[in-house]
Amino acid sequence: MAESEFPQSRRATLKDVAKAAGVSLASASYAINGAGSVGEATRAHILKVASELGYRPNQSAKAMKTGRTGAIGLIVPDLTNPFFPNLAQVVIQAARTHGYSVFLTDTEGSPEAEQNAAGLLVQHGVDGVIWFPIDDTGAVSKIIDGVPAVVLDRNLPGYDVIQADYAQGGRLAAEHLIAAGHRRIGVISGPHAASSARQRAEAAIAVVEEKAQLAWHVHNAFSVDLEPQVREALERREATAVIAGADLIAIGALRHVRAIGQSSPDDVSVVGFDDIPWAQLHTPSLTTIDMPVEEMAAAAVETLIRRLGAKGEPPSRQVFSVRLVARESVRVLK
């Protein structure tokens, strides 16, 4: 029976596949779902017939039977930041290998949008959630209560957590600048509400205060647009080098350095954090801390899949090492 023999309004069913293949309904189901006791030759024959008929499993019916929808949710705070599309792509690819689709939602840094997005994912019946919170408050926790979840970046209690070693990154940035001869170093940290931003800044400042001089410490959103206090700090020209809590902040600092008639790295050296694609394309190319986003995203999916199969296990925490990538934005002082 060819696919064209079905009316356009009618989709081939599992019964159609079984009949066309000359097998029982159970064997057809086993072959399609990769389960049960079916010989390899028979399985291949059934799958070939299913393909010819244009058979597609009815996910709604499957969800009613198994309690699973075959979908997971991914909540990220800002898709305009190049870091997150890269992360999302890896999550989607990794989930696909496990037979899952991904509902992606961008909360645009808004707590209200974050809660609404989580609520919609729960309403759509996702099997689990990978969540990159906008801060440490964990406001979404009550909404996704009972839904298996993995948290990226923040160390929220009660969840499987995937993180980078942010303190290591802060130390590497400071040590690199000090080794290059810089003694007056400014720090632009990310939002104070984010523990990852605090850890980067605190570790960097500790090294600077021990081995050099902290020129100033200010805060900025994870954005190229700088707050007034950040611009004012740069305009005082007290620092020969700057550690930024994210590559977007670093690029904003490089732009402002240029705007006030200075250049980088000749007048001000800059180190970022994240190693987004823009970092190596910028002029000067940005020295930064590489966060292994691909490995972290893949680990988040693997952890969630395990959690779906073993909900009673205690929460786990994985911390990934980071590394410094030296480029053109740091000048070695003589």
Coordinates of C-alpha atoms in Angstrom, one line a residue:
M1 CA 0.0 0.0 0.0
A2 CA 1.5 3.3 -1.0
E3 CA 1.3 6.6 0.9
S4 CA -0.8 8.1 -1.9
E5 CA -3.6 5.5 -1.3
F6 CA -4.5 7.3 2.0
P7 CA -6.8 10.3 1.7
Q8 CA -5.0 13.5 2.4
S9 CA -7.1 14.0 5.5
R10 CA -6.2 10.6 6.9
R11 CA -2.9 9.8 8.5
A12 CA -1.5 6.3 8.5
T13 CA -2.1 4.5 11.9
L14 CA -0.1 1.8 13.6
K15 CA -2.8 -0.7 12.6
D16 CA -2.2 0.3 8.9
V17 CA 1.6 -0.3 9.4
A18 CA 0.9 -3.7 11.0
K19 CA -1.5 -4.8 8.2
A20 CA 0.8 -3.6 5.4
A21 CA 3.8 -5.3 6.9
G22 CA 1.9 -8.5 7.7
V23 CA 2.7 -8.5 11.3
S24 CA 0.9 -8.2 14.6
L25 CA 0.0 -4.9 16.1
A26 CA 2.3 -5.7 19.0
S27 CA 5.3 -6.3 16.7
A28 CA 4.6 -3.1 14.8
S29 CA 4.6 -1.2 18.1
Y30 CA 7.8 -2.8 19.3
A31 CA 9.6 -2.0 16.1
I32 CA 8.5 1.6 16.0
N33 CA 9.3 2.2 19.6
G34 CA 12.6 0.3 19.6
A35 CA 11.4 -2.1 22.3
G36 CA 10.2 -5.6 22.8
S37 CA 11.3 -8.9 21.1
V38 CA 11.4 -8.4 17.4
G39 CA 14.1 -9.8 15.0
E40 CA 16.3 -7.3 13.3
A41 CA 15.1 -8.3 9.8
T42 CA 11.5 -8.0 10.9
R43 CA 12.1 -4.7 12.6
A44 CA 13.8 -3.3 9.4
H45 CA 10.9 -4.5 7.3
I46 CA 8.3 -2.8 9.6
L47 CA 10.3 0.4 9.7
K48 CA 10.5 0.4 5.9
V49 CA 6.8 -0.1 5.5
A50 CA 6.1 2.7 8.1
S51 CA 8.3 5.1 6.2
E52 CA 6.6 4.2 2.9
L53 CA 3.2 4.9 4.5
G54 CA 4.4 8.1 6.0
Y55 CA 3.6 6.9 9.5
R56 CA 4.3 9.3 12.3
P57 CA 3.7 8.3 16.0
N58 CA 0.8 10.1 17.6
Q59 CA 2.5 12.0 20.4
S60 CA -0.7 13.0 22.2
A61 CA -1.8 9.4 22.4
K62 CA 1.7 8.3 23.5
A63 CA 1.6 11.0 26.2
M64 CA -1.7 9.8 27.5
K65 CA -0.4 6.3 27.8
T66 CA 3.1 6.9 29.2
G67 CA 2.6 10.2 31.0
R68 CA 5.4 11.6 28.9
T69 CA 5.2 14.3 26.2
G70 CA 8.7 13.8 24.8
A71 CA 9.4 17.5 25.3
I72 CA 11.6 19.5 27.7
G73 CA 11.6 23.2 28.4
L74 CA 14.6 25.5 28.2
I75 CA 14.4 28.8 30.0
V76 CA 17.2 31.3 29.3
P77 CA 17.4 35.0 30.3
D78 CA 18.6 36.8 27.2
L79 CA 18.8 35.5 23.6
T80 CA 20.4 38.8 22.5
N81 CA 23.5 37.7 24.4
P82 CA 25.4 35.4 21.9
F83 CA 26.2 33.1 24.8
F84 CA 22.7 31.8 25.0
P85 CA 21.9 30.9 21.4
N86 CA 25.0 28.7 21.5
L87 CA 23.9 27.1 24.7
A88 CA 20.4 26.6 23.3
Q89 CA 21.7 25.0 20.1
V90 CA 23.7 22.4 22.0
V91 CA 20.7 21.6 24.4
I92 CA 18.4 21.1 21.3
Q93 CA 21.0 18.8 19.6
A94 CA 21.7 16.8 22.7
A95 CA 17.9 16.4 23.5
R96 CA 17.3 15.3 20.0
T97 CA 19.7 12.4 20.4
H98 CA 17.5 11.2 23.3
G99 CA 14.3 11.6 21.3
Y100 CA 13.2 14.8 22.9
S101 CA 12.1 18.1 21.4
V102 CA 12.8 21.4 23.2
F103 CA 10.5 24.3 24.0
L104 CA 12.8 27.4 24.2
T105 CA 11.7 30.5 26.0
D106 CA 13.6 33.8 26.5
T107 CA 12.7 35.7 29.7
E108 CA 14.5 38.9 28.6
G109 CA 15.8 39.4 32.2
S110 CA 12.3 39.9 33.6
P111 CA 11.3 38.0 36.8
E112 CA 7.6 38.3 35.7
A113 CA 8.4 36.9 32.2
E114 CA 10.5 34.1 33.8
Q115 CA 7.5 33.0 36.0
N116 CA 5.1 33.3 33.1
A117 CA 7.4 31.2 30.9
A118 CA 7.8 28.5 33.5
G119 CA 4.0 28.4 34.0
L120 CA 3.4 27.9 30.3
L121 CA 5.9 25.1 30.1
V122 CA 4.2 23.3 32.9
Q123 CA 0.8 23.8 31.3
H124 CA 2.2 22.3 28.1
G125 CA 3.2 19.2 30.1
V126 CA 7.0 19.2 29.5
D127 CA 8.7 16.2 31.0
G128 CA 11.5 18.3 32.5
V129 CA 13.0 21.8 32.5
I130 CA 16.5 23.1 32.0
W131 CA 16.6 26.5 33.7
F132 CA 19.1 29.3 33.5
P133 CA 17.8 31.7 36.2
I134 CA 18.1 35.5 36.0
D135 CA 19.2 35.7 39.6
D136 CA 19.5 33.6 42.8
T137 CA 16.0 34.1 44.2
G138 CA 14.7 30.9 42.6
A139 CA 11.2 32.5 42.2
V140 CA 10.3 29.9 39.6
S141 CA 10.8 27.0 42.0
K142 CA 7.2 27.0 43.2
I143 CA 5.8 27.0 39.7
I144 CA 7.9 24.0 38.5
D145 CA 7.5 22.1 41.7
G146 CA 7.2 18.4 40.9
V147 CA 8.7 18.8 37.4
P148 CA 12.3 17.4 37.1
A149 CA 14.6 20.4 36.6
V150 CA 18.3 21.1 36.1
V151 CA 19.7 24.5 36.9
L152 CA 22.5 26.1 35.0
D153 CA 24.8 28.7 36.5
R154 CA 23.2 29.3 39.9
N155 CA 23.7 27.0 42.9
L156 CA 20.0 26.7 43.9
P157 CA 19.3 24.1 46.7
G158 CA 17.2 21.1 45.8
Y159 CA 18.2 21.0 42.1
D160 CA 20.7 19.3 40.0
V161 CA 23.2 22.1 39.2
I162 CA 25.6 22.6 36.3
Q163 CA 28.2 25.4 36.8
A164 CA 31.5 26.7 35.7
D165 CA 34.3 27.4 38.2
Y166 CA 33.6 31.2 38.2
A167 CA 36.1 31.9 41.0
Q168 CA 38.8 30.1 39.0
G169 CA 38.0 32.4 36.1
G170 CA 38.3 35.5 38.2
R171 CA 41.6 34.4 39.5
L172 CA 42.9 33.6 36.0
A173 CA 41.9 37.0 34.7
A174 CA 43.6 38.9 37.6
E175 CA 46.8 36.7 37.5
H176 CA 47.1 37.2 33.7
L177 CA 47.0 41.0 34.0
I178 CA 49.4 41.1 36.9
A179 CA 51.8 38.8 35.0
A180 CA 51.6 41.3 32.2
G181 CA 52.8 44.0 34.5
H182 CA 49.6 45.8 35.4
R183 CA 49.3 47.1 39.0
R184 CA 46.2 49.4 38.9
I185 CA 43.3 47.2 37.9
G186 CA 39.6 48.1 37.8
V187 CA 36.8 45.5 38.0
I188 CA 33.4 45.7 36.4
S189 CA 31.3 42.9 37.8
G190 CA 28.0 41.7 36.5
P191 CA 24.7 42.1 38.5
H192 CA 25.2 41.6 42.2
A193 CA 22.0 39.5 42.3
A194 CA 23.8 36.7 40.4
S195 CA 26.0 34.5 42.5
S196 CA 28.1 33.7 39.4
A197 CA 28.9 37.3 38.9
R198 CA 29.8 37.8 42.5
Q199 CA 32.1 34.8 42.5
R200 CA 34.0 36.1 39.4
A201 CA 34.5 39.5 40.9
E202 CA 35.3 38.5 44.4
A203 CA 38.0 36.0 43.3
A204 CA 39.5 38.6 40.9
I205 CA 39.5 41.3 43.6
A206 CA 41.1 39.1 46.2
V207 CA 44.1 38.4 43.8
V208 CA 44.4 42.1 42.8
E209 CA 44.3 43.3 46.4
E210 CA 47.0 40.8 47.3
K211 CA 49.4 41.4 44.4
A212 CA 48.5 44.8 43.0
Q213 CA 46.1 47.7 43.6
L214 CA 42.3 47.8 43.0
A215 CA 41.6 51.0 41.2
W216 CA 37.8 50.7 41.5
H217 CA 35.0 48.2 41.5
V218 CA 31.6 48.9 39.8
H219 CA 28.6 46.9 38.6
N220 CA 26.9 46.6 35.3
A221 CA 24.2 44.5 33.6
F222 CA 25.3 41.8 31.3
S223 CA 25.2 44.3 28.4
V224 CA 27.4 46.4 26.1
D225 CA 25.5 49.5 27.4
L226 CA 27.4 50.8 30.4
E227 CA 25.9 52.3 33.5
P228 CA 26.9 55.9 34.4
Q229 CA 29.2 54.8 37.3
V230 CA 31.0 52.4 34.9
R231 CA 31.6 55.2 32.4
E232 CA 32.8 57.5 35.1
A233 CA 35.2 55.0 36.5
L234 CA 36.8 54.5 33.0
E235 CA 36.9 58.2 32.4
R236 CA 39.0 58.7 35.6
R237 CA 41.8 56.9 33.8
E238 CA 43.1 55.4 37.0
A239 CA 43.3 51.8 35.8
T240 CA 45.7 50.4 33.2
A241 CA 43.6 47.3 33.0
V242 CA 40.0 46.2 33.5
I243 CA 38.5 42.9 34.4
A244 CA 34.9 42.6 33.1
G245 CA 32.3 40.1 34.4
A246 CA 31.2 39.2 30.9
D247 CA 32.3 39.7 27.3
L248 CA 29.4 42.0 26.5
I249 CA 30.5 44.2 29.4
A250 CA 34.1 44.1 28.2
I251 CA 33.1 45.1 24.6
G252 CA 31.1 48.0 26.1
A253 CA 34.2 49.0 28.0
L254 CA 36.3 48.9 24.9
R255 CA 33.8 51.0 23.0
H256 CA 33.8 53.6 25.8
V257 CA 37.6 53.6 26.0
R258 CA 37.7 54.5 22.4
A259 CA 35.0 57.2 22.9
I260 CA 37.1 59.0 25.4
G261 CA 40.1 59.2 23.2
Q262 CA 42.0 56.2 24.5
S263 CA 42.9 52.9 22.9
S264 CA 43.1 49.3 23.9
P265 CA 45.4 47.7 24.7
D266 CA 47.8 50.7 24.5
D267 CA 46.1 52.7 27.2
V268 CA 43.7 50.2 28.8
S269 CA 43.9 46.4 28.7
V270 CA 40.6 44.5 29.0
V271 CA 39.7 40.9 30.0
G272 CA 36.2 39.5 29.5
F273 CA 34.4 36.4 30.6
D274 CA 32.5 33.8 28.5
D275 CA 34.4 33.7 25.2
I276 CA 31.3 34.5 23.0
P277 CA 31.8 34.4 19.2
W278 CA 32.1 38.2 19.2
A279 CA 35.2 38.0 21.4
Q280 CA 37.6 36.9 18.7
L281 CA 35.9 39.0 16.0
H282 CA 36.2 42.3 17.9
T283 CA 39.0 44.7 17.2
P284 CA 41.1 44.3 19.3
S285 CA 40.3 40.6 19.7
L286 CA 39.3 40.1 23.3
T287 CA 41.3 38.3 25.9
T288 CA 38.7 36.4 27.9
I289 CA 37.8 33.4 30.1
D290 CA 36.4 30.5 28.1
M291 CA 33.5 28.8 29.7
P292 CA 32.8 25.4 28.3
V293 CA 29.2 26.1 27.3
E294 CA 28.9 23.1 24.9
E295 CA 30.0 20.6 27.6
M296 CA 27.8 22.3 30.2
A297 CA 24.7 22.3 28.0
A298 CA 25.2 18.6 27.1
A299 CA 25.7 17.7 30.7
A300 CA 22.5 19.5 31.6
V301 CA 20.6 17.4 29.1
E302 CA 22.2 14.1 30.3
T303 CA 21.5 15.0 33.9
L304 CA 17.9 15.8 33.2
I305 CA 17.4 12.5 31.3
R306 CA 18.9 10.6 34.3
R307 CA 16.6 12.6 36.6
L308 CA 13.6 11.6 34.6
G309 CA 14.5 8.0 35.2
A310 CA 15.5 8.3 38.8
K311 CA 13.5 11.0 40.6
G312 CA 14.4 9.8 44.1
E313 CA 18.2 10.4 43.8
P314 CA 19.7 13.3 45.7
P315 CA 20.6 16.4 43.7
S316 CA 24.0 16.5 42.0
R317 CA 26.3 19.4 41.3
Q318 CA 28.8 19.5 38.4
V319 CA 31.5 22.2 38.2
F320 CA 33.4 22.7 35.0
S321 CA 36.9 24.2 34.8
V322 CA 37.5 27.3 32.7
R323 CA 40.6 28.6 30.9
L324 CA 42.0 31.9 29.9
V325 CA 42.2 32.7 26.2
A326 CA 44.9 35.3 25.5
R327 CA 44.2 37.7 22.6
E328 CA 45.0 41.2 21.6
S329 CA 43.2 43.3 24.3
V330 CA 45.9 42.9 26.9
R331 CA 49.2 44.8 26.7
V332 CA 52.3 43.6 28.3
L333 CA 53.9 46.5 30.2
K334 CA 57.7 46.8 30.2

